[in-house]
Short mmCIF file of C-alpha atoms in Angstrom, two decimals:
data_model
loop_
_atom_site.label_atom_id
_atom_site.label_comp_id
_atom_site.label_asym_id
_atom_site.label_seq_id
_atom_site.Cartn_x
_atom_site.Cartn_y
_atom_site.Cartn_z
CA MET W 1 -59.63 92.06 57.90
CA SER W 2 -60.75 93.34 54.55
CA ALA W 3 -59.16 92.53 51.24
CA ALA W 4 -58.33 96.20 50.66
CA LEU W 5 -56.31 96.40 53.89
CA LEU W 6 -54.51 93.18 53.02
CA ARG W 7 -53.57 94.46 49.55
CA ARG W 8 -52.37 97.77 50.98
CA GLY W 9 -50.18 95.94 53.52
CA LEU W 10 -48.65 93.78 50.79
CA GLU W 11 -47.87 96.84 48.67
CA LEU W 12 -46.14 98.55 51.56
CA LEU W 13 -44.17 95.43 52.32
CA ALA W 14 -43.08 95.04 48.68
CA ALA W 15 -42.08 98.71 48.55
CA SER W 16 -39.95 98.42 51.66
CA GLU W 17 -38.25 95.23 50.38
CA ALA W 18 -37.32 96.70 46.97
CA PRO W 19 -34.89 99.41 48.23
CA ARG W 20 -33.09 96.91 50.44
CA ALA W 21 -32.46 94.52 47.56
CA ALA W 22 -31.29 97.20 45.16
CA PRO W 23 -28.14 98.31 47.06
CA GLY W 24 -27.04 94.68 47.49
CA GLN W 25 -27.37 94.06 43.78
CA ALA W 26 -25.47 97.25 42.96
CA LYS W 27 -22.51 96.18 45.12
CA ALA W 28 -22.33 92.79 43.49
CA SER W 29 -22.30 94.14 39.98
CA GLY W 30 -20.05 97.15 40.71
CA ALA W 31 -16.33 97.50 40.13
CA PRO W 32 -13.96 95.79 42.61
CA VAL W 33 -13.24 97.87 45.68
CA LYS W 34 -9.60 98.49 46.66
CA ARG W 35 -8.80 97.32 50.17
CA THR W 36 -6.06 98.13 52.60
CA ARG W 37 -3.53 95.48 53.56
CA ARG W 38 -5.19 94.95 56.94
CA ALA W 39 -8.61 94.53 55.34
CA ARG W 40 -7.20 92.01 52.87
CA THR W 41 -5.60 89.87 55.60
CA LYS W 42 -8.78 90.01 57.66
CA ALA W 43 -10.79 88.89 54.62
CA ALA W 44 -8.32 86.06 53.95
CA GLN W 45 -8.60 84.86 57.56
CA ALA W 46 -12.38 85.01 57.37
CA LEU W 47 -12.24 82.94 54.17
CA LYS W 48 -10.02 80.33 55.87
CA LEU W 49 -12.32 80.11 58.86
CA ARG W 50 -15.35 79.82 56.59
CA ASN W 51 -13.74 76.92 54.69
CA SER W 52 -12.95 75.03 57.88
CA ALA W 53 -15.35 72.80 59.75
CA LYS W 54 -17.73 74.72 61.92
CA GLY W 55 -17.26 74.43 65.63
CA LYS W 56 -13.88 72.73 65.30
CA VAL W 57 -11.37 73.94 67.84
CA PRO W 58 -7.70 73.85 66.82
CA LYS W 59 -5.71 71.35 68.88
CA SER W 60 -2.43 72.16 70.49
CA ALA W 61 0.73 70.53 69.14
CA LEU W 62 1.63 69.27 72.61
CA ALA W 63 -1.70 67.46 72.96
CA GLU W 64 -1.25 65.86 69.54
CA TYR W 65 2.28 64.71 70.44
CA GLN W 66 1.15 63.19 73.73
CA LYS W 67 -1.71 61.44 71.97
CA ARG W 68 0.61 59.82 69.41
CA GLN W 69 3.40 59.05 71.87
CA CYS W 70 3.92 55.40 72.78
CA ARG W 71 2.36 54.47 76.06
CA ASP W 72 3.86 52.06 78.55
CA HIS W 73 1.52 49.10 78.94
CA LEU W 74 3.80 47.12 81.25
CA ARG W 75 1.78 47.69 84.41
CA ALA W 76 -1.52 46.69 82.78
CA ASN W 77 0.06 43.65 81.11
CA LEU W 78 1.63 42.46 84.36
CA LYS W 79 -1.67 42.84 86.17
CA PHE W 80 -3.43 40.80 83.49
CA MET W 81 -0.78 38.09 83.38
CA THR W 82 -0.74 37.65 87.14
CA SER W 83 -4.52 37.53 87.40
CA VAL W 84 -4.96 34.87 84.70
CA ARG W 85 -4.00 31.36 85.74
CA SER W 86 -3.08 28.76 83.13
CA THR W 87 -4.81 25.37 83.21
CA VAL W 88 -2.75 23.90 80.38
CA PRO W 89 -0.75 20.77 81.27
CA GLU W 90 3.02 21.08 81.52
CA SER W 91 3.59 18.67 78.63
CA VAL W 92 1.56 20.88 76.28
CA THR W 93 3.47 24.00 77.27
CA GLN W 94 6.78 22.22 76.70
CA GLN W 95 5.61 21.09 73.28
CA ILE W 96 4.60 24.65 72.36
CA LEU W 97 7.94 26.00 73.54
CA GLN W 98 9.78 23.35 71.54
CA GLN W 99 7.83 24.18 68.37
CA ASN W 100 8.53 27.89 68.75
CA GLN W 101 12.27 27.48 69.07
CA GLY W 102 14.50 28.52 66.21
CA ARG W 103 15.76 26.13 63.57
CA LYS W 104 19.43 26.91 64.14
CA ALA W 105 21.56 24.52 66.14
CA CYS W 106 22.44 27.28 68.60
CA ASP W 107 18.73 27.76 69.36
CA ARG W 108 18.13 24.09 70.11
CA VAL W 109 18.20 22.72 73.62
CA VAL W 110 20.58 19.80 73.99
CA ALA W 111 18.74 16.68 75.05
CA LYS W 112 19.78 14.97 78.27
CA THR W 113 20.82 11.80 76.42
CA GLN W 114 23.14 13.76 74.16
CA LYS W 115 24.85 15.50 77.05
CA LYS W 116 26.33 12.27 78.35
CA LYS W 117 28.95 11.19 75.91
CA LYS W 118 30.09 7.64 75.66
CA LYS W 119 33.05 6.84 77.79
CA LYS W 120 36.14 6.67 75.72
CA LYS W 121 38.15 3.53 75.79
CA ALA W 122 41.71 3.69 76.95
CA GLU W 123 43.67 5.48 74.33
CA GLY W 124 46.07 3.06 72.80
CA THR W 125 47.80 2.64 69.53
CA VAL W 126 47.19 -0.01 66.94
CA PHE W 127 50.83 0.02 65.97
CA THR W 128 53.42 -1.97 67.80
CA GLU W 129 57.01 -1.00 68.55
CA GLU W 130 58.19 -3.24 65.73
CA ASP W 131 56.02 -1.36 63.25
CA PHE W 132 57.60 1.96 64.30
CA GLN W 133 61.10 0.58 63.90
CA LYS W 134 60.27 -0.85 60.48
CA PHE W 135 58.86 2.54 59.40
CA GLN W 136 61.95 4.31 60.67
CA ARG W 137 64.27 2.04 58.67
CA GLU W 138 62.23 2.46 55.47
CA TYR W 139 61.72 6.20 55.76
CA PHE W 140 65.08 7.38 57.03
CA GLY W 141 67.10 4.56 55.46
CA SER W 142 69.11 3.62 58.51
#
Protein backbone atom coordinates (compact mmCIF):
# COMPACT_ATOMS: atom_id res chain seq x y z
CA MET A 1 0.00 0.00 0.00
CA SER A 2 1.39 3.37 -0.90
CA ALA A 3 1.64 6.34 1.40
CA ALA A 4 -0.64 8.38 -0.86
CA LEU A 5 -3.45 5.81 -0.59
CA LEU A 6 -3.01 5.66 3.18
CA ARG A 7 -3.23 9.46 3.50
CA ARG A 8 -6.31 9.58 1.28
CA GLY A 9 -8.01 6.90 3.41
CA LEU A 10 -7.26 8.82 6.60
CA GLU A 11 -8.67 12.03 5.13
CA LEU A 12 -11.88 10.30 4.14
CA LEU A 13 -12.17 8.73 7.55
CA ALA A 14 -11.62 12.08 9.31
CA ALA A 15 -14.20 13.73 7.04
CA SER A 16 -16.81 11.10 7.80
CA GLU A 17 -16.17 11.33 11.56
CA ALA A 18 -16.48 15.14 11.72
CA PRO A 19 -20.19 15.38 10.72
CA ARG A 20 -21.16 12.69 13.22
CA ALA A 21 -19.50 14.53 16.11
CA ALA A 22 -20.96 17.91 15.22
CA PRO A 23 -24.67 17.07 15.75
CA GLY A 24 -23.91 15.48 19.13
CA GLN A 25 -22.09 18.59 20.26
CA ALA A 26 -24.91 20.83 19.04
CA LYS A 27 -27.47 18.90 21.11
CA ALA A 28 -25.40 19.14 24.24
CA SER A 29 -24.91 22.87 23.99
CA GLY A 30 -28.45 23.67 22.77
CA ALA A 31 -31.40 24.91 24.77
CA PRO A 32 -33.29 22.35 26.92
CA VAL A 33 -35.93 20.44 25.01
CA LYS A 34 -39.49 20.34 26.41
CA ARG A 35 -40.74 16.81 27.00
CA THR A 36 -44.15 15.31 27.40
CA ARG A 37 -45.19 13.83 30.72
CA ARG A 38 -44.74 10.29 29.41
CA ALA A 39 -41.26 11.06 28.12
CA ARG A 40 -40.30 12.59 31.48
CA THR A 41 -41.45 9.54 33.46
CA LYS A 42 -39.67 7.22 31.05
CA ALA A 43 -36.48 9.27 31.45
CA ALA A 44 -36.83 9.19 35.25
CA GLN A 45 -37.24 5.40 35.21
CA ALA A 46 -34.22 5.05 32.95
CA LEU A 47 -32.23 7.22 35.38
CA LYS A 48 -33.29 5.02 38.32
CA LEU A 49 -32.35 1.86 36.49
CA ARG A 50 -29.01 3.36 35.48
CA ASN A 51 -28.23 4.25 39.11
CA SER A 52 -29.00 0.74 40.33
CA ALA A 53 -26.61 -2.17 40.27
CA LYS A 54 -26.38 -3.79 36.90
CA GLY A 55 -27.87 -7.22 36.55
CA LYS A 56 -29.62 -7.04 39.92
CA VAL A 57 -33.09 -8.53 39.85
CA PRO A 58 -35.65 -7.06 42.27
CA LYS A 59 -36.70 -9.58 44.91
CA SER A 60 -40.28 -10.25 45.81
CA ALA A 61 -41.54 -9.15 49.22
CA LEU A 62 -42.82 -12.65 49.94
CA ALA A 63 -39.38 -14.17 49.36
CA GLU A 64 -37.79 -11.57 51.64
CA TYR A 65 -40.35 -12.29 54.39
CA GLN A 66 -39.81 -16.03 54.18
CA LYS A 67 -36.06 -15.52 54.30
CA ARG A 68 -36.25 -13.44 57.48
CA GLN A 69 -38.94 -15.55 59.15
CA CYS A 70 -37.86 -17.67 62.11
CA ARG A 71 -37.26 -21.27 61.19
CA ASP A 72 -38.11 -24.21 63.38
CA HIS A 73 -34.90 -26.05 64.26
CA LEU A 74 -36.54 -28.55 66.61
CA ARG A 75 -36.26 -31.54 64.29
CA ALA A 76 -32.57 -30.93 63.53
CA ASN A 77 -31.78 -30.30 67.20
CA LEU A 78 -33.54 -33.48 68.31
CA LYS A 79 -31.69 -35.49 65.70
CA PHE A 80 -28.37 -34.08 66.88
CA MET A 81 -29.13 -34.59 70.56
CA THR A 82 -30.21 -38.19 70.09
CA SER A 83 -27.20 -39.05 67.94
CA VAL A 84 -24.63 -37.65 70.38
CA ARG A 85 -24.01 -39.78 73.45
CA SER A 86 -22.59 -38.23 76.60
CA THR A 87 -19.55 -39.83 78.25
CA VAL A 88 -19.53 -37.49 81.23
CA PRO A 89 -19.88 -39.17 84.64
CA GLU A 90 -23.14 -38.71 86.51
CA SER A 91 -21.44 -36.88 89.39
CA VAL A 92 -20.11 -34.22 87.01
CA THR A 93 -23.51 -33.66 85.45
CA GLN A 94 -25.10 -33.30 88.89
CA GLN A 95 -22.44 -30.78 89.87
CA ILE A 96 -23.09 -28.76 86.70
CA LEU A 97 -26.83 -28.82 87.31
CA GLN A 98 -26.32 -27.70 90.90
CA GLN A 99 -24.10 -24.79 89.84
CA ASN A 100 -26.62 -23.64 87.25
CA GLN A 101 -29.53 -23.51 89.66
CA GLY A 102 -30.86 -20.17 90.78
CA ARG A 103 -29.80 -18.46 93.98
CA LYS A 104 -33.32 -18.13 95.36
CA ALA A 105 -34.52 -20.53 98.01
CA CYS A 106 -37.42 -21.61 95.81
CA ASP A 107 -34.94 -22.68 93.11
CA ARG A 108 -32.90 -24.84 95.47
CA VAL A 109 -33.46 -28.56 95.79
CA VAL A 110 -34.05 -29.63 99.38
CA ALA A 111 -31.40 -32.05 100.52
CA LYS A 112 -32.47 -35.48 101.73
CA THR A 113 -31.11 -34.82 105.24
CA GLN A 114 -33.18 -31.66 105.56
CA LYS A 115 -36.38 -33.39 104.52
CA LYS A 116 -36.41 -35.56 107.62
CA LYS A 117 -37.16 -33.34 110.53
CA LYS A 118 -36.23 -34.27 114.03
CA LYS A 119 -38.93 -36.07 115.89
CA LYS A 120 -40.62 -33.77 118.27
CA LYS A 121 -40.71 -34.71 121.88
CA ALA A 122 -44.04 -35.16 123.55
CA GLU A 123 -45.61 -31.80 123.87
CA GLY A 124 -45.82 -30.95 127.50
CA THR A 125 -45.90 -27.85 129.57
CA VAL A 126 -43.23 -26.57 131.88
CA PHE A 127 -45.83 -25.12 134.19
CA THR A 128 -47.55 -27.14 136.82
CA GLU A 129 -51.15 -26.91 137.96
CA GLU A 130 -50.04 -25.00 141.05
CA ASP A 131 -48.40 -22.36 138.88
CA PHE A 132 -51.66 -21.83 136.96
CA GLN A 133 -53.65 -21.45 140.15
CA LYS A 134 -51.13 -18.98 141.56
CA PHE A 135 -51.29 -16.94 138.33
CA GLN A 136 -55.08 -16.96 138.44
CA ARG A 137 -55.14 -15.64 142.01
CA GLU A 138 -52.64 -12.86 141.23
CA TYR A 139 -54.18 -11.80 137.94
CA PHE A 140 -57.88 -12.00 138.66
CA GLY A 141 -57.58 -11.32 142.40
CA SER A 142 -59.76 -14.16 143.61
